[in-house]
Coordinates of C-alpha atoms and ligand atoms in Angstrom, one line a residue:
M1 CA -65.7 21.8 -44.5
A2 CA -69.1 22.7 -43.0
Q3 CA -69.5 25.4 -40.3
G4 CA -68.5 24.1 -36.8
Q5 CA -66.4 21.3 -38.2
Q6 CA -63.1 23.4 -38.4
P7 CA -60.1 21.3 -37.3
I8 CA -59.0 22.1 -33.8
F9 CA -55.5 22.1 -33.1
I10 CA -54.5 21.4 -29.5
L11 CA -50.7 20.9 -30.3
P12 CA -48.2 23.2 -31.9
Q13 CA -47.6 22.7 -35.5
N14 CA -44.8 20.0 -36.5
T15 CA -45.5 18.3 -33.3
S16 CA -45.4 14.6 -33.9
R17 CA -47.8 12.3 -32.3
Y18 CA -48.3 8.7 -32.6
V19 CA -51.1 6.9 -30.7
G20 CA -52.0 3.1 -29.9
R21 CA -50.8 0.3 -31.9
E22 CA -48.4 2.7 -33.9
A23 CA -46.8 4.1 -30.8
Q24 CA -46.1 0.8 -29.3
R25 CA -44.9 -0.6 -32.7
I26 CA -42.6 2.2 -32.9
N27 CA -41.0 1.9 -29.4
I28 CA -40.7 -1.9 -29.5
L29 CA -39.0 -1.6 -32.8
A30 CA -36.6 1.0 -31.3
G31 CA -35.8 -1.2 -28.3
K32 CA -35.3 -4.3 -30.6
I33 CA -32.9 -2.5 -32.8
L34 CA -30.8 -1.4 -29.8
A35 CA -30.4 -4.8 -28.4
E36 CA -29.8 -6.3 -31.8
T37 CA -26.8 -3.8 -31.9
V38 CA -24.9 -5.1 -28.7
R39 CA -26.0 -8.7 -29.3
T40 CA -23.0 -9.8 -31.1
T41 CA -20.7 -8.5 -28.3
L42 CA -22.1 -10.9 -25.8
G43 CA -20.1 -13.4 -24.1
P44 CA -16.3 -14.5 -24.2
K45 CA -16.8 -15.2 -28.0
G46 CA -18.7 -11.9 -28.7
M47 CA -17.0 -9.6 -31.2
D48 CA -15.9 -5.9 -30.5
K49 CA -17.2 -2.8 -31.8
M50 CA -15.1 0.2 -33.1
L51 CA -16.8 3.5 -32.7
V52 CA -15.6 6.6 -34.1
D53 CA -16.9 9.9 -32.8
S54 CA -17.3 13.2 -34.5
L55 CA -13.8 14.3 -33.9
G56 CA -12.2 11.0 -35.2
D57 CA -11.5 9.5 -31.9
I58 CA -11.5 5.9 -31.8
V59 CA -13.0 3.5 -29.2
I60 CA -12.8 -0.2 -29.6
T61 CA -14.8 -2.0 -27.3
N62 CA -16.9 -5.0 -26.3
D63 CA -18.7 -3.4 -23.3
G64 CA -22.3 -2.9 -23.5
V65 CA -22.6 0.4 -21.8
T66 CA -19.7 1.9 -23.7
I67 CA -21.1 1.1 -26.9
L68 CA -24.5 2.6 -26.0
R69 CA -23.0 5.7 -24.5
E70 CA -20.6 6.3 -27.6
M71 CA -23.7 5.8 -29.9
D72 CA -25.6 8.7 -28.7
I73 CA -28.8 7.4 -29.1
S74 CA -31.7 9.8 -29.5
H75 CA -34.9 7.7 -29.9
P76 CA -36.8 8.0 -26.5
A77 CA -37.6 4.5 -26.2
A78 CA -34.4 3.3 -27.1
K79 CA -32.9 5.7 -24.6
M80 CA -34.9 3.9 -21.8
L81 CA -32.7 0.9 -22.7
V82 CA -29.6 2.8 -22.6
E83 CA -30.8 3.8 -19.0
V84 CA -31.0 0.0 -18.2
A85 CA -27.4 -0.4 -19.1
K86 CA -26.2 2.8 -17.1
T87 CA -28.1 1.5 -13.9
Q88 CA -26.7 -1.8 -14.5
E89 CA -23.3 -0.2 -14.9
D90 CA -23.7 1.9 -11.7
E91 CA -25.2 -0.9 -9.5
V92 CA -22.9 -4.0 -10.4
G93 CA -20.3 -2.6 -13.0
D94 CA -20.9 -5.8 -15.2
G95 CA -23.8 -7.3 -17.3
T96 CA -24.6 -4.3 -19.2
T97 CA -25.1 -6.2 -22.6
T98 CA -27.1 -8.9 -20.7
A99 CA -29.6 -6.4 -19.2
V100 CA -30.1 -4.7 -22.8
I101 CA -30.6 -7.9 -24.7
I102 CA -33.0 -9.3 -22.1
A103 CA -35.0 -6.0 -22.3
G104 CA -35.0 -6.0 -26.1
E105 CA -36.1 -9.8 -26.1
L106 CA -38.9 -8.9 -23.5
L107 CA -40.2 -6.3 -26.1
K108 CA -39.9 -8.7 -29.0
E109 CA -41.8 -11.4 -27.1
A110 CA -44.4 -8.7 -26.1
E111 CA -45.0 -7.9 -29.7
K112 CA -46.0 -11.4 -30.6
L113 CA -48.5 -11.4 -27.7
I114 CA -49.9 -7.9 -28.8
E115 CA -50.5 -9.3 -32.2
M116 CA -52.3 -12.3 -30.8
G117 CA -54.7 -9.8 -29.3
V118 CA -53.3 -9.7 -25.7
H119 CA -53.5 -6.2 -24.2
P120 CA -50.3 -4.5 -23.3
T121 CA -51.4 -3.9 -19.8
I122 CA -52.1 -7.7 -19.2
I123 CA -48.3 -8.1 -20.8
A124 CA -47.0 -5.6 -18.4
L125 CA -48.7 -7.3 -15.3
G126 CA -47.5 -10.5 -16.4
Y127 CA -44.0 -9.2 -16.8
R128 CA -43.8 -7.8 -13.5
N129 CA -45.2 -11.0 -11.7
A130 CA -42.6 -13.0 -13.6
A131 CA -39.7 -10.7 -12.6
L132 CA -40.4 -11.1 -8.9
K133 CA -40.8 -14.8 -9.4
A134 CA -37.5 -14.8 -11.4
Q135 CA -35.8 -13.2 -8.4
E136 CA -37.0 -15.9 -6.0
I137 CA -35.8 -18.4 -8.4
L138 CA -32.4 -16.8 -8.6
E139 CA -32.2 -16.8 -4.8
E140 CA -33.0 -20.7 -4.8
I141 CA -30.0 -21.2 -7.3
S142 CA -27.6 -19.1 -5.9
M143 CA -24.6 -20.3 -3.8
E144 CA -23.0 -18.8 -0.8
A145 CA -19.5 -17.9 -1.3
S146 CA -16.9 -15.2 -0.9
D147 CA -13.5 -16.9 -0.5
R148 CA -10.8 -15.9 -2.4
D149 CA -11.0 -18.6 -4.7
T150 CA -14.5 -17.6 -5.6
L151 CA -13.6 -14.1 -6.0
M152 CA -10.7 -15.0 -8.5
K153 CA -13.2 -16.9 -10.4
V154 CA -15.8 -14.1 -10.4
A155 CA -13.0 -11.6 -11.7
I156 CA -11.9 -13.9 -14.4
T157 CA -15.3 -14.7 -15.7
A158 CA -16.0 -11.0 -16.0
M159 CA -12.8 -10.5 -17.9
T160 CA -12.9 -13.6 -20.2
G161 CA -13.0 -12.6 -23.8
K162 CA -12.2 -9.0 -23.2
G163 CA -9.0 -7.2 -24.1
S164 CA -7.4 -8.6 -20.9
E165 CA -7.9 -12.3 -22.1
R166 CA -4.0 -12.9 -22.1
A167 CA -3.2 -11.7 -18.8
K168 CA -6.5 -12.2 -16.9
E169 CA -5.0 -14.5 -14.2
K170 CA -2.4 -11.8 -13.3
L171 CA -5.2 -9.0 -13.4
A172 CA -7.8 -10.8 -11.4
E173 CA -5.1 -11.2 -8.7
L174 CA -4.6 -7.4 -8.9
V175 CA -8.2 -6.9 -8.8
V176 CA -9.0 -9.3 -5.7
D177 CA -6.2 -7.6 -3.9
A178 CA -7.3 -4.1 -4.5
V179 CA -10.9 -4.9 -3.6
M180 CA -10.0 -6.7 -0.6
Q181 CA -7.8 -4.0 0.6
V182 CA -10.4 -1.2 0.3
E183 CA -13.0 -3.3 1.9
E184 CA -14.3 -1.7 5.3
D185 CA -16.9 -3.4 7.3
G186 CA -18.0 -5.5 4.3
E187 CA -18.6 -2.6 1.9
I188 CA -16.5 -1.3 -1.0
D189 CA -16.1 2.3 -2.0
K190 CA -15.0 1.8 -5.5
D191 CA -13.9 5.4 -5.7
N192 CA -10.9 4.3 -3.4
I193 CA -9.5 2.2 -6.2
N194 CA -8.0 4.6 -9.0
I195 CA -6.9 3.1 -12.2
Q196 CA -4.0 5.0 -13.8
R197 CA -3.7 3.5 -17.4
I198 CA -0.2 3.8 -19.1
Q199 CA 0.5 2.5 -22.4
G200 CA 3.8 1.1 -23.7
A201 CA 4.5 -2.1 -21.6
S202 CA 2.6 -5.3 -21.4
V203 CA -0.3 -6.0 -19.1
N204 CA 1.9 -8.0 -17.1
E205 CA 3.7 -5.0 -15.9
S206 CA 0.6 -3.7 -14.3
R207 CA 0.7 -3.3 -10.2
I208 CA -0.8 -2.0 -7.1
V209 CA 0.3 1.1 -5.5
N210 CA -0.4 1.4 -1.9
G211 CA -1.5 5.0 -2.2
I212 CA -2.5 7.5 -4.6
V213 CA -1.1 8.2 -8.3
I214 CA -1.9 11.2 -10.3
D215 CA -1.0 12.0 -13.6
K216 CA 0.7 15.4 -12.9
S217 CA 4.4 16.4 -12.5
R218 CA 5.8 19.0 -10.3
A219 CA 4.9 22.7 -11.6
D220 CA 8.6 23.4 -11.8
T221 CA 11.4 21.3 -12.4
S222 CA 13.4 23.2 -9.8
M223 CA 11.1 21.9 -7.1
P224 CA 12.1 18.8 -5.2
K225 CA 11.3 15.5 -6.6
R226 CA 11.0 13.7 -3.7
V227 CA 9.6 14.8 -0.2
E228 CA 9.9 12.5 2.9
N229 CA 7.4 13.1 5.8
A230 CA 5.2 15.1 3.5
R231 CA 3.0 17.7 5.1
I232 CA 0.3 18.2 2.5
A233 CA -1.5 21.5 1.8
L234 CA -4.7 21.3 -0.4
L235 CA -5.6 24.5 -2.0
K236 CA -8.7 25.6 -4.1
Y237 CA -7.2 29.2 -4.4
P238 CA -5.0 30.4 -7.3
I239 CA -1.4 31.3 -6.2
E240 CA -1.4 34.1 -8.6
V241 CA -2.2 38.0 -8.9
K242 CA -5.5 38.9 -10.3
D243 CA -5.5 39.1 -14.1
L244 CA -5.7 42.8 -14.7
E245 CA -6.7 42.8 -18.2
T246 CA -10.0 41.5 -17.3
D247 CA -10.4 42.6 -13.8
A248 CA -9.5 46.3 -13.7
K249 CA -8.1 49.3 -15.5
I250 CA -5.5 51.5 -14.0
R251 CA -3.9 54.5 -15.4
L252 CA -0.2 55.2 -14.6
T253 CA 0.9 58.7 -14.9
D254 CA 4.6 58.1 -14.3
P255 CA 7.2 55.3 -14.5
S256 CA 7.8 55.1 -10.7
Q257 CA 4.0 54.1 -10.2
M258 CA 4.6 51.2 -12.5
Q259 CA 7.5 50.0 -10.6
A260 CA 5.6 50.5 -7.4
F261 CA 2.6 48.4 -8.8
I262 CA 4.9 45.6 -10.0
E263 CA 6.5 45.4 -6.4
Q264 CA 3.1 45.2 -4.9
E265 CA 2.1 42.5 -7.1
E266 CA 5.5 40.5 -6.0
Q267 CA 4.7 41.3 -2.6
M268 CA 1.2 39.7 -2.7
I269 CA 2.7 36.6 -4.3
R270 CA 5.4 36.5 -1.7
D271 CA 2.9 36.9 1.1
M272 CA 0.9 33.8 -0.2
V273 CA 4.1 31.8 -0.4
E274 CA 4.8 33.0 3.1
K275 CA 1.5 31.7 4.3
I276 CA 2.0 28.3 2.9
K277 CA 5.5 27.9 4.3
S278 CA 4.4 29.3 7.9
S279 CA 1.8 26.6 8.1
G280 CA 4.5 24.0 7.9
A281 CA 3.6 22.5 4.5
N282 CA 6.3 21.1 2.3
V283 CA 3.8 19.9 -0.5
V284 CA 0.9 22.0 -2.0
F285 CA -1.8 20.4 -4.5
C286 CA -3.4 23.3 -5.9
Q287 CA -6.7 22.9 -7.7
K288 CA -6.1 26.2 -9.5
G289 CA -3.2 27.7 -11.3
I290 CA 0.2 28.9 -9.8
D291 CA 2.1 31.8 -11.1
D292 CA 5.5 31.6 -12.4
L293 CA 6.6 33.9 -9.9
A294 CA 4.8 32.1 -7.1
L295 CA 6.6 28.8 -8.6
H296 CA 9.8 30.5 -8.1
Y297 CA 9.4 31.4 -4.4
L298 CA 7.9 28.0 -3.7
S299 CA 11.1 26.3 -5.2
R300 CA 13.3 28.6 -3.1
E301 CA 11.5 27.4 -0.2
G302 CA 12.0 23.6 -1.2
I303 CA 8.3 23.2 -1.5
M304 CA 7.0 20.7 -4.3
A305 CA 3.7 22.2 -5.7
L306 CA 1.5 20.7 -8.3
K307 CA -1.1 23.0 -10.1
R308 CA -4.3 22.5 -11.7
V309 CA -4.8 19.1 -10.1
K310 CA -8.2 17.5 -10.8
K311 CA -11.0 17.7 -8.4
S312 CA -11.4 13.9 -8.2
D313 CA -7.8 13.6 -7.4
I314 CA -8.0 16.3 -4.6
K315 CA -10.8 14.2 -3.2
R316 CA -8.9 11.2 -2.9
I317 CA -5.8 13.0 -1.3
E318 CA -7.9 14.4 1.3
K319 CA -9.2 11.0 2.1
A320 CA -6.0 9.4 2.0
T321 CA -3.8 11.7 3.8
G322 CA -6.3 13.8 6.2
A323 CA -5.8 17.1 4.4
R324 CA -8.4 19.5 4.3
L325 CA -9.2 21.6 1.2
V326 CA -8.8 25.3 2.0
T327 CA -10.6 27.6 -0.2
N328 CA -8.9 30.9 1.0
I329 CA -5.2 30.8 1.4
D330 CA -5.5 33.3 4.3
D331 CA -7.3 30.5 6.3
L332 CA -4.5 28.1 5.8
T333 CA -3.1 26.8 9.4
A334 CA -1.3 23.7 10.1
E335 CA -4.2 21.9 11.1
D336 CA -5.3 21.8 7.4
L337 CA -2.4 19.6 6.5
G338 CA -2.2 16.1 5.6
E339 CA 0.4 13.6 6.1
A340 CA 2.0 11.0 3.9
G341 CA 5.3 8.9 4.3
V342 CA 6.6 10.0 0.8
I343 CA 5.6 11.7 -2.1
Y344 CA 7.7 11.5 -5.5
E345 CA 7.6 12.0 -9.1
K346 CA 8.4 9.2 -11.4
K347 CA 8.4 8.8 -15.2
I348 CA 6.7 5.6 -16.8
F349 CA 6.6 5.4 -20.5
D350 CA 5.7 8.9 -21.6
E351 CA 3.9 9.9 -18.5
V352 CA 5.1 11.8 -15.5
L353 CA 3.3 10.7 -12.4
T354 CA 3.3 11.7 -8.8
F355 CA 2.9 9.0 -6.2
I356 CA 1.7 9.6 -2.6
E357 CA 2.5 6.7 -0.5
E358 CA 2.6 5.7 3.2
C359 CA -0.6 7.5 3.8
K360 CA -2.6 7.5 7.1
D361 CA -5.6 6.0 5.6
P362 CA -4.4 3.0 3.4
K363 CA -7.7 2.5 2.2
A364 CA -7.1 4.4 -1.1
I365 CA -5.0 2.5 -3.5
S366 CA -4.2 2.8 -7.2
I367 CA -3.8 0.1 -9.9
I368 CA -1.3 1.2 -12.6
L369 CA -2.5 -0.7 -15.5
R370 CA -0.1 -1.2 -18.6
G371 CA -1.2 -1.9 -21.9
S372 CA 0.8 -2.0 -25.3
T373 CA -1.3 0.7 -27.0
K374 CA -3.7 3.2 -26.0
H375 CA -6.6 1.3 -27.2
V376 CA -5.6 -1.8 -25.6
A377 CA -5.1 0.0 -22.3
E378 CA -8.5 1.4 -22.6
E379 CA -10.4 -1.5 -23.1
M380 CA -8.4 -3.4 -20.5
E381 CA -9.5 -0.6 -18.1
R382 CA -13.2 -1.5 -18.7
A383 CA -12.5 -4.9 -18.4
L384 CA -10.9 -4.3 -15.0
E385 CA -13.7 -2.1 -14.0
D386 CA -16.1 -4.8 -14.8
A387 CA -13.9 -7.1 -12.6
I388 CA -13.8 -4.7 -9.9
G389 CA -17.7 -4.5 -9.9
V390 CA -18.3 -8.0 -9.5
V391 CA -15.6 -8.9 -7.0
A392 CA -17.1 -6.0 -4.8
S393 CA -20.5 -7.2 -5.4
T394 CA -19.5 -10.7 -4.2
I395 CA -17.9 -9.6 -1.2
E396 CA -20.9 -7.4 -0.3
D397 CA -23.5 -9.8 -1.1
R398 CA -21.6 -13.3 -0.6
E399 CA -23.9 -14.8 -3.2
V400 CA -23.0 -16.2 -6.6
V401 CA -24.4 -18.1 -9.5
A402 CA -23.1 -20.2 -12.3
G403 CA -22.5 -18.3 -15.6
G404 CA -22.6 -19.4 -19.3
G405 CA -26.4 -19.2 -19.7
A406 CA -27.2 -21.7 -16.8
P407 CA -29.2 -19.3 -14.6
E408 CA -31.2 -17.9 -17.4
V409 CA -32.3 -21.7 -18.6
E410 CA -33.1 -22.6 -15.2
I411 CA -35.1 -19.7 -14.4
A412 CA -37.0 -19.9 -17.8
R413 CA -37.6 -23.6 -16.8
K414 CA -39.0 -22.8 -13.3
L415 CA -40.9 -19.8 -14.7
R416 CA -42.8 -22.1 -17.2
E417 CA -43.8 -24.3 -14.3
Y418 CA -45.1 -21.2 -12.4
A419 CA -46.8 -20.1 -15.5
D420 CA -49.1 -23.4 -15.4
T421 CA -50.4 -22.5 -12.2
I422 CA -51.7 -19.2 -13.5
S423 CA -54.9 -18.7 -15.4
G424 CA -55.9 -16.4 -18.2
R425 CA -53.9 -14.4 -20.5
E426 CA -51.4 -13.3 -17.9
Q427 CA -50.0 -17.2 -18.3
L428 CA -49.0 -16.3 -21.7
A429 CA -46.9 -13.3 -20.6
V430 CA -45.1 -15.2 -18.0
S431 CA -44.3 -18.0 -20.5
A432 CA -43.1 -15.1 -22.9
F433 CA -40.7 -13.9 -20.0
A434 CA -39.4 -17.2 -19.8
D435 CA -38.7 -17.3 -23.6
A436 CA -37.0 -13.9 -23.3
L437 CA -34.6 -15.1 -20.7
E438 CA -33.3 -17.7 -22.9
I439 CA -31.8 -15.0 -25.3
V440 CA -28.8 -15.1 -23.0
P441 CA -27.8 -18.7 -23.7
K442 CA -29.1 -18.5 -27.4
T443 CA -26.9 -15.5 -28.1
L444 CA -23.8 -17.1 -26.3
A445 CA -24.2 -20.1 -28.5
E446 CA -24.5 -18.0 -31.6
N447 CA -21.6 -15.9 -31.0
A448 CA -19.8 -18.8 -30.3
G449 CA -20.7 -20.0 -33.9
L450 CA -23.0 -22.8 -32.5
D451 CA -26.4 -23.6 -33.6
S452 CA -28.6 -21.8 -31.1
I453 CA -31.6 -24.0 -31.4
D454 CA -29.7 -27.5 -30.9
V455 CA -27.9 -25.7 -27.9
L456 CA -31.0 -24.6 -26.3
V457 CA -32.6 -28.1 -26.7
D458 CA -29.6 -29.8 -25.2
L459 CA -29.5 -27.2 -22.3
R460 CA -33.2 -27.7 -21.5
A461 CA -32.6 -31.4 -21.3
A462 CA -29.6 -31.0 -19.2
H463 CA -31.3 -28.8 -16.9
E464 CA -33.6 -31.8 -15.7
E465 CA -30.6 -33.1 -14.0
S466 CA -28.6 -29.9 -12.7
P467 CA -29.4 -26.4 -12.7
Y468 CA -25.8 -25.5 -13.3
M469 CA -25.4 -26.8 -16.8
G470 CA -24.4 -24.1 -19.4
I471 CA -22.5 -23.6 -22.6
D472 CA -18.8 -24.2 -22.8
V473 CA -18.2 -21.5 -25.8
F474 CA -14.8 -22.7 -26.4
D475 CA -15.8 -26.4 -27.5
G476 CA -19.5 -26.1 -27.7
E477 CA -20.3 -28.8 -25.3
I478 CA -23.0 -28.4 -22.5
I479 CA -21.0 -28.5 -19.3
D480 CA -21.4 -27.9 -15.4
M481 CA -20.6 -24.3 -15.3
K482 CA -20.1 -24.3 -11.5
E483 CA -17.0 -27.1 -12.0
A484 CA -15.8 -25.2 -15.1
G485 CA -15.4 -22.2 -12.6
V486 CA -17.6 -19.8 -14.7
I487 CA -19.0 -17.8 -11.6
E488 CA -20.9 -14.6 -11.4
P489 CA -22.3 -12.8 -8.7
Q490 CA -25.9 -13.0 -7.9
R491 CA -26.5 -9.3 -8.3
V492 CA -25.4 -9.2 -11.9
K493 CA -28.3 -11.4 -12.9
K494 CA -30.7 -9.9 -10.3
Q495 CA -30.2 -6.2 -11.6
A496 CA -30.3 -7.3 -15.2
I497 CA -33.4 -9.0 -14.9
Q498 CA -35.2 -6.6 -12.8
S499 CA -34.3 -3.4 -14.7
A500 CA -34.7 -5.1 -18.1
A501 CA -38.2 -5.9 -16.8
E502 CA -39.0 -2.5 -15.5
A503 CA -38.1 -0.8 -18.8
A504 CA -40.2 -3.1 -21.0
E505 CA -42.8 -2.8 -18.8
M506 CA -42.6 1.0 -18.9
I507 CA -42.3 0.8 -22.9
L508 CA -45.4 -1.2 -23.2
R509 CA -47.5 0.9 -21.0
I510 CA -46.9 3.8 -23.4
D511 CA -49.7 4.3 -26.0
D512 CA -49.3 7.8 -26.9
M513 CA -46.4 9.7 -28.0
I514 CA -46.1 13.4 -28.5
A515 CA -42.8 14.9 -29.4
A516 CA -41.9 18.4 -29.8
R517 CA -41.1 20.0 -33.0
G518 CA -38.0 18.8 -34.8
F519 CA -38.1 15.5 -32.8
D520 CA -39.0 12.6 -35.2
V521 CA -39.9 9.6 -33.0
S522 CA -41.0 7.6 -36.2
S523 CA -39.1 4.6 -37.5
K524 CA -38.6 3.8 -41.1
D525 CA -39.2 0.3 -42.6
E526 CA -37.9 -2.4 -40.4
D527 CA -35.7 -3.8 -43.2
D528 CA -33.9 -0.4 -43.4
M529 CA -33.1 -0.5 -39.8
E530 CA -31.5 -3.7 -39.4
G531 CA -28.3 -3.4 -37.2
M532 CA -26.2 -0.3 -37.0
G533 CA -26.6 0.8 -40.5
G534 CA -30.2 1.7 -39.5
M535 CA -29.4 3.8 -36.4
G536 CA -29.4 7.0 -38.1
G537 CA -32.9 6.5 -39.4
M538 CA -33.9 6.3 -35.7
G539 CA -35.3 9.6 -34.2
G540 CA -32.4 11.7 -35.2
M541 CA -32.8 15.4 -35.0
G542 CA -33.5 15.3 -38.8
G543 CA -36.3 17.8 -38.5
M544 CA -38.5 15.8 -40.6
G545 CA -41.6 17.4 -39.3
G546 CA -42.9 14.0 -38.1
M547 CA -46.4 14.5 -39.3
G548 CA -46.1 12.0 -42.3
G549 CA -48.2 8.9 -42.0
M550 CA -50.0 9.9 -39.1
P551 CA -53.8 10.5 -38.8
P552 CA -54.4 14.4 -38.8
M553 CA -55.1 15.9 -35.5
M554 CA -58.6 16.9 -35.5
Ligands
ADP1 P1 -22.1 -8.2 -20.2 O1 -22.0 -7.1 -20.5 O2 -23.6 -8.7 -20.0 O3 -21.6 -8.7 -18.9 P2 -20.2 -10.2 -21.5 O4 -19.8 -10.0 -22.8 O5 -19.2 -9.8 -20.3 O6 -21.5 -9.3 -21.2 O7 -20.7 -11.6 -21.4 C1 -21.2 -12.1 -20.0 C2 -21.9 -13.6 -20.4 O8 -20.7 -14.5 -20.9 C3 -22.5 -14.1 -19.1 O9 -23.7 -14.8 -19.4 C4 -21.4 -14.9 -18.8 O10 -21.9 -16.1 -17.9 C5 -20.8 -15.5 -19.8 N1 -19.5 -16.2 -19.7 C6 -18.3 -15.5 -19.3 N2 -17.3 -16.4 -19.4 C7 -17.9 -17.5 -19.8 C8 -17.1 -18.7 -20.2 N3 -16.0 -19.0 -20.0 N4 -18.0 -20.0 -20.7 C9 -19.3 -19.4 -21.0 N5 -20.0 -18.4 -20.8 C10 -19.1 -17.3 -20.1
MG2 MG1 -19.4 -8.8 -18.7

């Protein structure tokens, strides 16, 4: 190498870097693989996935966001699609798979355009416009409704094909009742609905409790099992003496000192219990620990106490009973106490639960969800959460759409008309967006064992007549989804399209990827990476150096 031509390194060694077409190729591939992974779970006929974590714990699910969360994705672009699913989960609670497969398909369509020589910026721009237009079209095809009948349909649609299939009517009733009960001025705080899942009985045994249920028992069996007219103290303060082993050293010189010391400790505990008693409390929920000795004194006073209560439970008790969480026991007064008509302990299957009922604020409720086994109950809980999400969205927005692929086909149809009005290459991007949306009916058809091309052709034709035509996945016919009662909140579709488009746009704009040492963002051959089998190859922490196959940094 001649003088003056020494290589200049601006990045640390082992940093991996991909630029231009290569960066796009890698990111698009990662997104596509991710979408491919969850695709088979879409719709009532979707299959489930079994995920086993490093501890051997098993999750069997059909829920997009749960799959992605459990998979522990590390590729940065793929992670962005996981974010899409999480946003969808937070904003609506349903439609996570839909959002991810639309995003994956947008990337796939973009790749075709890039190969044709369309610049990614143009594609991103076209996608943005198309997404805006899609929202408009969605508004046009939405129906205004939030009556109980519609809420039931929305809940059932969200649960169809999930573990809850057999009891979906019953569960839909529970969900609609629960959500309607916590509604306040047209808004719903989903945190006010707590699901307590207990295995060992059929789903049909599930029910609503007007109050709070926590999965804890009394701290001591000699305490009362049931307290009427409960006066509740909430403590974030340990009712125990400080642990001397860790906190201090003392030297005792004669046995009487030891005796005095123990008595002093006892006195401290007795003072604390006295403090609680004099406040007028007859039930204590303590977020920290309670000493055995303290338990003994509390029992003697007839006070029911629960220790190490979860923070989230404490929050709900605060809200429902009007109690105030006290962080220093010396500050506890009668004013800090909450009230409940009755607090009692009850054993259901192998779980001992504490029920807090007849509360001041009846807006906090619990659903006792039964399932025959742990995994069934868990998957049922996820279905129930989806249903709570869609029912809440429907009450809040009062706008619904038909499901079964109907809205996607209709939006695609109208987007193509819109594309005709746009000139230049952006038109191609808008058409590509339309094509990408049709991945939803295509996948619904595929998962139902139907020929997706035939179904799509029939669907497009049917949409010349009505915007509500979708796939009856159970017998393969094209039917009016509105009449069939397959109804979803508008927000599910709105959010899915919007966040999918934003994620695709963001990924397309990346033309330079610089990854710190140890992170390999490359992807192996496409063939290696089909489906789940290939996930291991994606950007793991393999420490592969990442320099292979890329132009030297000079
Ligand atoms: P997501 O995570 O996106 O909610 P799902 O597996 O719940 O995925 O599937 C949702 C899709 O299934 C939606 O497009 C919805 O319209 C469709 N769907 C739900 N019930 C039916 C039904 N009875 N017939 C046809 N399609 C349905
Ligand atoms: Mg769903």
